[in-house]
Amino acid sequence: MIRLNNITLTFPDGDTRVTAVDNISLTAHPGTVTGITGPSGSGKSSLLAVAATLIRPDSGQVLIDDIDATQLNPREATDLRRNNIGIVFQQSNLVPALTAREQLTVMNELGAQHSRRNRAKAAARADVLLDAVGLSDQGGKRPHQLSGGQRQRINIARALMNDPSVLLVDEPTSALDQERGASIIDLILRLTDELNTSTLLVTHDLVHLPRMHGVVHIVDGRFVDALATA
Ligand SMILES: Nc1ncnc2c1ncn2[C@@H]1O[C@H](COP(=O)(O)OP(=O)(O)OP(=O)(O)O)[C@@H](O)[C@H]1O
């Protein structure tokens, strides 16, 4: 589960500071997808970066499975991120030289020694996830041999390699047409249910919002409305 309590985040802006996130609180429960939406520059990506423990907020708590990430030292925060959080970034950052399957198994090699699975278990997990995202027959292909939608599926599978309890997804449909975008949202909803992740999904694509379990609207860094659609 992820709970953000009264998050405020500012960035330096000349002699002053710009407030990117202004006292936002939200909770995402296991098995649910919460949409985060708002105009460009409203603070969506900043809020997601705070949730991902990539940026420490000026104030507020980031509770990941009841651990307050803002109280951890950088090494502890990295461990928490690796073990408990899966992140799908806006830009696909697949490694060009690796096959789809290797994009997943390499996650295990990058993890902390004590949290690594053995190679056979990591390979088995990669196969399960490739199947879950509908690409079990594409595991040998490199990113340039895959379509945009397929690459996004690999991104999602990779984020799930370490069995995270929290899944954070930034604009997963922005590079896709409506139909492919909708099928990526279907996939995220299904995997959230099957793997019981607490999922936050940033999107400016309003068409997808009615399918989320909850929606948080942000304008100028501030929470303006939340409606439960489930
Ligand atoms: N690293 C940074 N340094 C300074 N200001 C920043 C930084 N990152 C974001 N901001 C500012 O914080 C505010 C929120 O930006 P953010 O990227 O979170 O918005 P967003 O809602 O994700 O926008 P978009 O939909 O265009 O991606 C903006 O005013 C932006 O200019």
PDB file of C-alpha atoms and ligand atoms in Angstrom:
ATOM      1  CA  MET A   1       0.000   0.000   0.000  1.00  0.00           C
ATOM      2  CA  ILE A   2       1.115   3.574  -0.586  1.00  0.00           C
ATOM      3  CA  ARG A   3      -0.005   6.552   1.437  1.00  0.00           C
ATOM      4  CA  LEU A   4       1.115  10.120   0.782  1.00  0.00           C
ATOM      5  CA  ASN A   5       0.452  12.482   3.686  1.00  0.00           C
ATOM      6  CA  ASN A   6       0.515  16.260   3.152  1.00  0.00           C
ATOM      7  CA  ILE A   7       3.240  16.256   0.508  1.00  0.00           C
ATOM      8  CA  THR A   8       4.737  19.614  -0.421  1.00  0.00           C
ATOM      9  CA  LEU A   9       7.583  19.853  -2.924  1.00  0.00           C
ATOM     10  CA  THR A  10       9.304  23.029  -4.153  1.00  0.00           C
ATOM     11  CA  PHE A  11      12.065  23.605  -6.690  1.00  0.00           C
ATOM     12  CA  PRO A  12      14.493  26.524  -6.805  1.00  0.00           C
ATOM     13  CA  ASP A  13      13.463  29.186  -9.333  1.00  0.00           C
ATOM     14  CA  GLY A  14      15.964  32.067  -9.444  1.00  0.00           C
ATOM     15  CA  ASP A  15      15.802  33.840  -6.086  1.00  0.00           C
ATOM     16  CA  THR A  16      12.559  32.193  -5.098  1.00  0.00           C
ATOM     17  CA  ARG A  17      11.048  28.689  -5.219  1.00  0.00           C
ATOM     18  CA  VAL A  18       8.253  27.237  -7.326  1.00  0.00           C
ATOM     19  CA  THR A  19       5.763  24.985  -5.548  1.00  0.00           C
ATOM     20  CA  ALA A  20       5.284  21.879  -7.712  1.00  0.00           C
ATOM     21  CA  VAL A  21       3.206  19.913  -5.171  1.00  0.00           C
ATOM     22  CA  ASP A  22       1.169  21.748  -2.554  1.00  0.00           C
ATOM     23  CA  ASN A  23      -0.032  19.718   0.442  1.00  0.00           C
ATOM     24  CA  ILE A  24      -1.323  16.649  -1.421  1.00  0.00           C
ATOM     25  CA  SER A  25      -2.500  13.520   0.389  1.00  0.00           C
ATOM     26  CA  LEU A  26      -3.672  10.279  -1.163  1.00  0.00           C
ATOM     27  CA  THR A  27      -3.881   6.567  -0.423  1.00  0.00           C
ATOM     28  CA  ALA A  28      -3.814   3.704  -2.913  1.00  0.00           C
ATOM     29  CA  HIS A  29      -4.944   0.309  -1.630  1.00  0.00           C
ATOM     30  CA  PRO A  30      -3.776  -3.079  -2.925  1.00  0.00           C
ATOM     31  CA  GLY A  31      -5.582  -4.226  -6.064  1.00  0.00           C
ATOM     32  CA  THR A  32      -6.644  -0.708  -7.076  1.00  0.00           C
ATOM     33  CA  VAL A  33      -5.538   1.797  -9.708  1.00  0.00           C
ATOM     34  CA  THR A  34      -5.684   5.494  -8.759  1.00  0.00           C
ATOM     35  CA  GLY A  35      -5.485   7.903 -11.691  1.00  0.00           C
ATOM     36  CA  ILE A  36      -3.612  11.179 -11.218  1.00  0.00           C
ATOM     37  CA  THR A  37      -4.637  13.797 -13.725  1.00  0.00           C
ATOM     38  CA  GLY A  38      -4.368  17.530 -14.353  1.00  0.00           C
ATOM     39  CA  PRO A  39      -3.071  20.049 -16.891  1.00  0.00           C
ATOM     40  CA  SER A  40       0.518  20.186 -18.100  1.00  0.00           C
ATOM     41  CA  GLY A  41       2.813  21.523 -15.386  1.00  0.00           C
ATOM     42  CA  SER A  42       0.291  20.802 -12.607  1.00  0.00           C
ATOM     43  CA  GLY A  43       2.723  18.606 -10.666  1.00  0.00           C
ATOM     44  CA  LYS A  44       1.714  15.060 -11.675  1.00  0.00           C
ATOM     45  CA  SER A  45       5.197  13.809 -12.529  1.00  0.00           C
ATOM     46  CA  SER A  46       6.671  15.561  -9.492  1.00  0.00           C
ATOM     47  CA  LEU A  47       4.170  13.809  -7.236  1.00  0.00           C
ATOM     48  CA  LEU A  48       4.985  10.461  -8.855  1.00  0.00           C
ATOM     49  CA  ALA A  49       8.732  11.080  -8.359  1.00  0.00           C
ATOM     50  CA  VAL A  50       8.063  11.716  -4.665  1.00  0.00           C
ATOM     51  CA  ALA A  51       5.978   8.518  -4.453  1.00  0.00           C
ATOM     52  CA  ALA A  52       8.843   6.679  -6.153  1.00  0.00           C
ATOM     53  CA  THR A  53      11.224   7.968  -3.436  1.00  0.00           C
ATOM     54  CA  LEU A  54      13.317   9.534  -6.217  1.00  0.00           C
ATOM     55  CA  ILE A  55      12.794  13.050  -4.809  1.00  0.00           C
ATOM     56  CA  ARG A  56      12.472  13.854  -1.120  1.00  0.00           C
ATOM     57  CA  PRO A  57       9.587  16.265  -0.489  1.00  0.00           C
ATOM     58  CA  ASP A  58      10.061  19.476   1.536  1.00  0.00           C
ATOM     59  CA  SER A  59       7.471  18.140   3.944  1.00  0.00           C
ATOM     60  CA  GLY A  60       5.031  15.262   4.337  1.00  0.00           C
ATOM     61  CA  GLN A  61       5.250  11.491   4.650  1.00  0.00           C
ATOM     62  CA  VAL A  62       5.647   8.844   1.932  1.00  0.00           C
ATOM     63  CA  LEU A  63       4.446   5.594   3.485  1.00  0.00           C
ATOM     64  CA  ILE A  64       5.273   2.510   1.443  1.00  0.00           C
ATOM     65  CA  ASP A  65       3.942  -0.595   3.180  1.00  0.00           C
ATOM     66  CA  ASP A  66       3.905   1.458   6.400  1.00  0.00           C
ATOM     67  CA  ILE A  67       7.567   2.494   6.093  1.00  0.00           C
ATOM     68  CA  ASP A  68       8.085   6.263   5.899  1.00  0.00           C
ATOM     69  CA  ALA A  69      10.521   6.638   3.000  1.00  0.00           C
ATOM     70  CA  THR A  70      11.299  10.249   3.963  1.00  0.00           C
ATOM     71  CA  GLN A  71      12.990   8.978   7.134  1.00  0.00           C
ATOM     72  CA  LEU A  72      15.341   6.547   5.370  1.00  0.00           C
ATOM     73  CA  ASN A  73      18.952   7.166   4.439  1.00  0.00           C
ATOM     74  CA  PRO A  74      19.727   7.017   0.692  1.00  0.00           C
ATOM     75  CA  ARG A  75      20.823   3.357   0.819  1.00  0.00           C
ATOM     76  CA  GLU A  76      17.713   2.269   2.695  1.00  0.00           C
ATOM     77  CA  ALA A  77      15.543   4.276   0.284  1.00  0.00           C
ATOM     78  CA  THR A  78      17.213   2.567  -2.683  1.00  0.00           C
ATOM     79  CA  ASP A  79      16.551  -0.845  -1.140  1.00  0.00           C
ATOM     80  CA  LEU A  80      12.906   0.057  -0.490  1.00  0.00           C
ATOM     81  CA  ARG A  81      12.553   1.272  -4.077  1.00  0.00           C
ATOM     82  CA  ARG A  82      14.098  -1.870  -5.528  1.00  0.00           C
ATOM     83  CA  ASN A  83      12.071  -4.270  -3.449  1.00  0.00           C
ATOM     84  CA  ASN A  84       8.703  -2.585  -3.005  1.00  0.00           C
ATOM     85  CA  ILE A  85       8.183  -0.212  -5.941  1.00  0.00           C
ATOM     86  CA  GLY A  86       7.852  -0.844  -9.674  1.00  0.00           C
ATOM     87  CA  ILE A  87       8.209   2.225 -11.900  1.00  0.00           C
ATOM     88  CA  VAL A  88       7.142   2.644 -15.525  1.00  0.00           C
ATOM     89  CA  PHE A  89       8.623   5.902 -16.792  1.00  0.00           C
ATOM     90  CA  GLN A  90       7.098   8.093 -19.483  1.00  0.00           C
ATOM     91  CA  GLN A  91       9.978   7.449 -21.880  1.00  0.00           C
ATOM     92  CA  SER A  92      10.692   3.835 -22.579  1.00  0.00           C
ATOM     93  CA  ASN A  93      14.208   3.269 -21.310  1.00  0.00           C
ATOM     94  CA  LEU A  94      14.780  -0.244 -22.535  1.00  0.00           C
ATOM     95  CA  VAL A  95      18.402  -1.157 -23.201  1.00  0.00           C
ATOM     96  CA  PRO A  96      18.863  -1.372 -27.016  1.00  0.00           C
ATOM     97  CA  ALA A  97      21.305  -4.294 -26.882  1.00  0.00           C
ATOM     98  CA  LEU A  98      19.188  -6.549 -24.702  1.00  0.00           C
ATOM     99  CA  THR A  99      16.372  -8.853 -25.742  1.00  0.00           C
ATOM    100  CA  ALA A 100      12.917  -8.406 -24.243  1.00  0.00           C
ATOM    101  CA  ARG A 101      13.555 -11.321 -21.899  1.00  0.00           C
ATOM    102  CA  GLU A 102      16.968  -9.962 -20.846  1.00  0.00           C
ATOM    103  CA  GLN A 103      15.404  -6.560 -20.031  1.00  0.00           C
ATOM    104  CA  LEU A 104      13.557  -8.457 -17.299  1.00  0.00           C
ATOM    105  CA  THR A 105      16.253 -10.830 -16.047  1.00  0.00           C
ATOM    106  CA  VAL A 106      18.826  -8.010 -15.799  1.00  0.00           C
ATOM    107  CA  MET A 107      16.651  -6.434 -13.087  1.00  0.00           C
ATOM    108  CA  ASN A 108      17.615  -9.321 -10.852  1.00  0.00           C
ATOM    109  CA  GLU A 109      21.340  -8.793 -11.460  1.00  0.00           C
ATOM    110  CA  LEU A 110      20.991  -5.085 -10.619  1.00  0.00           C
ATOM    111  CA  GLY A 111      19.253  -5.728  -7.303  1.00  0.00           C
ATOM    112  CA  ALA A 112      21.000  -5.784  -3.925  1.00  0.00           C
ATOM    113  CA  GLN A 113      22.878  -9.060  -3.361  1.00  0.00           C
ATOM    114  CA  HIS A 114      20.662 -10.152  -0.485  1.00  0.00           C
ATOM    115  CA  SER A 115      17.446  -9.571  -2.401  1.00  0.00           C
ATOM    116  CA  ARG A 116      18.436 -11.358  -5.610  1.00  0.00           C
ATOM    117  CA  ARG A 117      16.671 -14.462  -6.756  1.00  0.00           C
ATOM    118  CA  ASN A 118      18.827 -17.198  -8.137  1.00  0.00           C
ATOM    119  CA  ARG A 119      19.130 -17.122 -11.917  1.00  0.00           C
ATOM    120  CA  ALA A 120      16.647 -19.942 -12.524  1.00  0.00           C
ATOM    121  CA  LYS A 121      13.984 -18.259 -10.385  1.00  0.00           C
ATOM    122  CA  ALA A 122      14.543 -14.909 -12.117  1.00  0.00           C
ATOM    123  CA  ALA A 123      14.260 -16.601 -15.524  1.00  0.00           C
ATOM    124  CA  ALA A 124      11.024 -18.297 -14.433  1.00  0.00           C
ATOM    125  CA  ARG A 125       9.619 -14.966 -13.193  1.00  0.00           C
ATOM    126  CA  ALA A 126      10.558 -13.325 -16.516  1.00  0.00           C
ATOM    127  CA  ASP A 127       8.676 -16.057 -18.404  1.00  0.00           C
ATOM    128  CA  VAL A 128       5.573 -15.659 -16.226  1.00  0.00           C
ATOM    129  CA  LEU A 129       5.598 -11.877 -16.792  1.00  0.00           C
ATOM    130  CA  LEU A 130       6.245 -12.119 -20.532  1.00  0.00           C
ATOM    131  CA  ASP A 131       3.222 -14.394 -20.704  1.00  0.00           C
ATOM    132  CA  ALA A 132       1.172 -12.033 -18.491  1.00  0.00           C
ATOM    133  CA  VAL A 133       1.819  -9.122 -20.877  1.00  0.00           C
ATOM    134  CA  GLY A 134       1.055 -11.287 -23.931  1.00  0.00           C
ATOM    135  CA  LEU A 135       4.616 -11.424 -25.289  1.00  0.00           C
ATOM    136  CA  SER A 136       5.842 -14.922 -24.476  1.00  0.00           C
ATOM    137  CA  ASP A 137       6.687 -15.479 -28.148  1.00  0.00           C
ATOM    138  CA  GLN A 138       8.619 -12.169 -28.450  1.00  0.00           C
ATOM    139  CA  GLY A 139      11.175 -12.663 -25.662  1.00  0.00           C
ATOM    140  CA  GLY A 140      14.114 -12.954 -28.068  1.00  0.00           C
ATOM    141  CA  LYS A 141      13.491  -9.629 -29.799  1.00  0.00           C
ATOM    142  CA  ARG A 142      15.408  -6.414 -29.150  1.00  0.00           C
ATOM    143  CA  PRO A 143      13.534  -3.116 -28.592  1.00  0.00           C
ATOM    144  CA  HIS A 144      13.903  -1.907 -32.209  1.00  0.00           C
ATOM    145  CA  GLN A 145      12.179  -5.095 -33.381  1.00  0.00           C
ATOM    146  CA  LEU A 146       9.118  -4.418 -31.196  1.00  0.00           C
ATOM    147  CA  SER A 147       6.196  -2.021 -31.693  1.00  0.00           C
ATOM    148  CA  GLY A 148       5.616   0.940 -29.333  1.00  0.00           C
ATOM    149  CA  GLY A 149       2.827  -0.961 -27.578  1.00  0.00           C
ATOM    150  CA  GLN A 150       4.996  -4.061 -27.199  1.00  0.00           C
ATOM    151  CA  ARG A 151       7.837  -1.984 -25.771  1.00  0.00           C
ATOM    152  CA  GLN A 152       5.435  -0.479 -23.262  1.00  0.00           C
ATOM    153  CA  ARG A 153       4.341  -4.012 -22.281  1.00  0.00           C
ATOM    154  CA  ILE A 154       7.979  -4.954 -21.674  1.00  0.00           C
ATOM    155  CA  ASN A 155       8.414  -1.789 -19.565  1.00  0.00           C
ATOM    156  CA  ILE A 156       5.467  -2.849 -17.443  1.00  0.00           C
ATOM    157  CA  ALA A 157       6.692  -6.449 -17.109  1.00  0.00           C
ATOM    158  CA  ARG A 158      10.144  -5.192 -16.126  1.00  0.00           C
ATOM    159  CA  ALA A 159       8.680  -2.960 -13.412  1.00  0.00           C
ATOM    160  CA  LEU A 160       7.015  -6.041 -11.931  1.00  0.00           C
ATOM    161  CA  MET A 161      10.124  -8.272 -11.874  1.00  0.00           C
ATOM    162  CA  ASN A 162      10.865  -7.729  -8.188  1.00  0.00           C
ATOM    163  CA  ASP A 163       7.250  -8.370  -7.206  1.00  0.00           C
ATOM    164  CA  PRO A 164       6.581  -4.822  -5.957  1.00  0.00           C
ATOM    165  CA  SER A 165       3.599  -3.950  -3.780  1.00  0.00           C
ATOM    166  CA  VAL A 166       3.426  -0.484  -5.366  1.00  0.00           C
ATOM    167  CA  LEU A 167       3.305   0.165  -9.120  1.00  0.00           C
ATOM    168  CA  LEU A 168       3.846   3.730 -10.408  1.00  0.00           C
ATOM    169  CA  VAL A 169       3.104   4.478 -14.046  1.00  0.00           C
ATOM    170  CA  ASP A 170       3.721   7.818 -15.800  1.00  0.00           C
ATOM    171  CA  GLU A 171       1.664   8.554 -18.954  1.00  0.00           C
ATOM    172  CA  PRO A 172       1.732   4.981 -20.323  1.00  0.00           C
ATOM    173  CA  THR A 173      -0.469   5.775 -23.319  1.00  0.00           C
ATOM    174  CA  SER A 174       1.075   9.062 -24.504  1.00  0.00           C
ATOM    175  CA  ALA A 175       2.965   7.523 -27.445  1.00  0.00           C
ATOM    176  CA  LEU A 176       0.157   5.169 -28.503  1.00  0.00           C
ATOM    177  CA  ASP A 177      -3.027   5.484 -30.534  1.00  0.00           C
ATOM    178  CA  GLN A 178      -6.392   5.245 -28.752  1.00  0.00           C
ATOM    179  CA  GLU A 179      -6.869   1.512 -29.243  1.00  0.00           C
ATOM    180  CA  ARG A 180      -3.357   0.503 -28.189  1.00  0.00           C
ATOM    181  CA  GLY A 181      -3.546   2.962 -25.303  1.00  0.00           C
ATOM    182  CA  ALA A 182      -6.796   1.379 -24.100  1.00  0.00           C
ATOM    183  CA  SER A 183      -5.241  -2.084 -24.224  1.00  0.00           C
ATOM    184  CA  ILE A 184      -2.293  -0.881 -22.101  1.00  0.00           C
ATOM    185  CA  ILE A 185      -4.782   0.468 -19.534  1.00  0.00           C
ATOM    186  CA  ASP A 186      -6.600  -2.914 -19.654  1.00  0.00           C
ATOM    187  CA  LEU A 187      -3.287  -4.614 -18.979  1.00  0.00           C
ATOM    188  CA  ILE A 188      -2.436  -2.358 -16.010  1.00  0.00           C
ATOM    189  CA  LEU A 189      -5.908  -2.888 -14.510  1.00  0.00           C
ATOM    190  CA  ARG A 190      -5.625  -6.668 -14.928  1.00  0.00           C
ATOM    191  CA  LEU A 191      -2.088  -6.938 -13.515  1.00  0.00           C
ATOM    192  CA  THR A 192      -3.022  -4.677 -10.591  1.00  0.00           C
ATOM    193  CA  ASP A 193      -5.843  -7.078  -9.786  1.00  0.00           C
ATOM    194  CA  GLU A 194      -3.848 -10.287 -10.327  1.00  0.00           C
ATOM    195  CA  LEU A 195      -0.699  -9.147  -8.510  1.00  0.00           C
ATOM    196  CA  ASN A 196      -2.550  -7.041  -5.914  1.00  0.00           C
ATOM    197  CA  THR A 197      -0.382  -3.975  -6.464  1.00  0.00           C
ATOM    198  CA  SER A 198      -1.309  -0.499  -5.244  1.00  0.00           C
ATOM    199  CA  THR A 199      -1.078   1.349  -8.548  1.00  0.00           C
ATOM    200  CA  LEU A 200      -0.792   5.089  -9.231  1.00  0.00           C
ATOM    201  CA  LEU A 201      -1.199   6.029 -12.885  1.00  0.00           C
ATOM    202  CA  VAL A 202      -0.508   9.523 -14.207  1.00  0.00           C
ATOM    203  CA  THR A 203      -2.494  10.376 -17.316  1.00  0.00           C
ATOM    204  CA  HIS A 204      -3.861  13.465 -19.013  1.00  0.00           C
ATOM    205  CA  ASP A 205      -6.043  11.213 -21.174  1.00  0.00           C
ATOM    206  CA  LEU A 206      -9.493  11.715 -19.622  1.00  0.00           C
ATOM    207  CA  VAL A 207     -11.020   8.875 -21.616  1.00  0.00           C
ATOM    208  CA  HIS A 208      -9.330   6.312 -19.353  1.00  0.00           C
ATOM    209  CA  LEU A 209     -10.336   7.833 -16.016  1.00  0.00           C
ATOM    210  CA  PRO A 210     -13.787   6.227 -15.605  1.00  0.00           C
ATOM    211  CA  ARG A 211     -12.054   2.834 -15.522  1.00  0.00           C
ATOM    212  CA  MET A 212      -9.858   3.704 -12.538  1.00  0.00           C
ATOM    213  CA  HIS A 213     -10.839   2.871  -8.962  1.00  0.00           C
ATOM    214  CA  GLY A 214     -10.216   6.459  -7.913  1.00  0.00           C
ATOM    215  CA  VAL A 215      -9.070   9.700  -9.505  1.00  0.00           C
ATOM    216  CA  VAL A 216      -7.046  12.581  -8.070  1.00  0.00           C
ATOM    217  CA  HIS A 217      -7.202  15.873  -9.985  1.00  0.00           C
ATOM    218  CA  ILE A 218      -4.330  18.290  -9.509  1.00  0.00           C
ATOM    219  CA  VAL A 219      -4.185  21.918 -10.641  1.00  0.00           C
ATOM    220  CA  ASP A 220      -1.151  24.105  -9.826  1.00  0.00           C
ATOM    221  CA  GLY A 221       0.149  21.437  -7.467  1.00  0.00           C
ATOM    222  CA  ARG A 222      -3.081  21.374  -5.487  1.00  0.00           C
ATOM    223  CA  PHE A 223      -5.655  18.683  -5.086  1.00  0.00           C
ATOM    224  CA  VAL A 224      -8.936  19.897  -6.587  1.00  0.00           C
ATOM    225  CA  ASP A 225     -11.239  16.920  -6.593  1.00  0.00           C
ATOM    226  CA  ALA A 226     -11.306  13.177  -6.072  1.00  0.00           C
ATOM    227  CA  LEU A 227     -14.078  10.909  -7.180  1.00  0.00           C
ATOM    228  CA  ALA A 228     -14.401   7.229  -6.581  1.00  0.00           C
ATOM    229  CA  THR A 229     -15.510   5.637  -9.820  1.00  0.00           C
ATOM    230  CA  ALA A 230     -15.403   2.008  -8.685  1.00  0.00           C
TER     231      ALA A 230
HETATM  232  N1  LIG B   1      13.591  19.757 -11.704  1.00  0.00           N
HETATM  233  C1  LIG B   1      12.808  20.849 -11.678  1.00  0.00           C
HETATM  234  N2  LIG B   1      13.326  22.067 -11.386  1.00  0.00           N
HETATM  235  C2  LIG B   1      12.539  23.158 -11.342  1.00  0.00           C
HETATM  236  N3  LIG B   1      11.218  23.148 -11.556  1.00  0.00           N
HETATM  237  C3  LIG B   1      10.637  21.958 -11.851  1.00  0.00           C
HETATM  238  C4  LIG B   1      11.388  20.748 -11.934  1.00  0.00           C
HETATM  239  N4  LIG B   1      10.547  19.728 -12.241  1.00  0.00           N
HETATM  240  C5  LIG B   1       9.321  20.278 -12.349  1.00  0.00           C
HETATM  241  N5  LIG B   1       9.362  21.613 -12.109  1.00  0.00           N
HETATM  242  C6  LIG B   1       8.210  22.540 -12.101  1.00  0.00           C
HETATM  243  O1  LIG B   1       7.223  21.994 -11.238  1.00  0.00           O
HETATM  244  C7  LIG B   1       5.912  22.155 -11.786  1.00  0.00           C
HETATM  245  C8  LIG B   1       5.253  20.784 -11.960  1.00  0.00           C
HETATM  246  O2  LIG B   1       5.920  20.050 -13.012  1.00  0.00           O
HETATM  247  P1  LIG B   1       5.560  18.536 -13.358  1.00  0.00           P
HETATM  248  O3  LIG B   1       6.540  18.059 -14.375  1.00  0.00           O
HETATM  249  O4  LIG B   1       5.443  17.758 -12.102  1.00  0.00           O
HETATM  250  O5  LIG B   1       4.101  18.696 -14.006  1.00  0.00           O
HETATM  251  P2  LIG B   1       3.240  17.621 -14.832  1.00  0.00           P
HETATM  252  O6  LIG B   1       1.842  17.809 -14.352  1.00  0.00           O
HETATM  253  O7  LIG B   1       3.823  16.280 -14.695  1.00  0.00           O
HETATM  254  O8  LIG B   1       3.401  18.172 -16.313  1.00  0.00           O
HETATM  255  P3  LIG B   1       3.286  17.370 -17.736  1.00  0.00           P
HETATM  256  O9  LIG B   1       1.871  16.887 -17.840  1.00  0.00           O
HETATM  257  O10 LIG B   1       3.591  18.457 -18.734  1.00  0.00           O
HETATM  258  O11 LIG B   1       4.299  16.275 -17.704  1.00  0.00           O
HETATM  259  C9  LIG B   1       6.085  22.929 -13.077  1.00  0.00           C
HETATM  260  O12 LIG B   1       5.909  24.301 -12.779  1.00  0.00           O
HETATM  261  C10 LIG B   1       7.535  22.646 -13.463  1.00  0.00           C
HETATM  262  O13 LIG B   1       8.060  23.722 -14.222  1.00  0.00           O
END
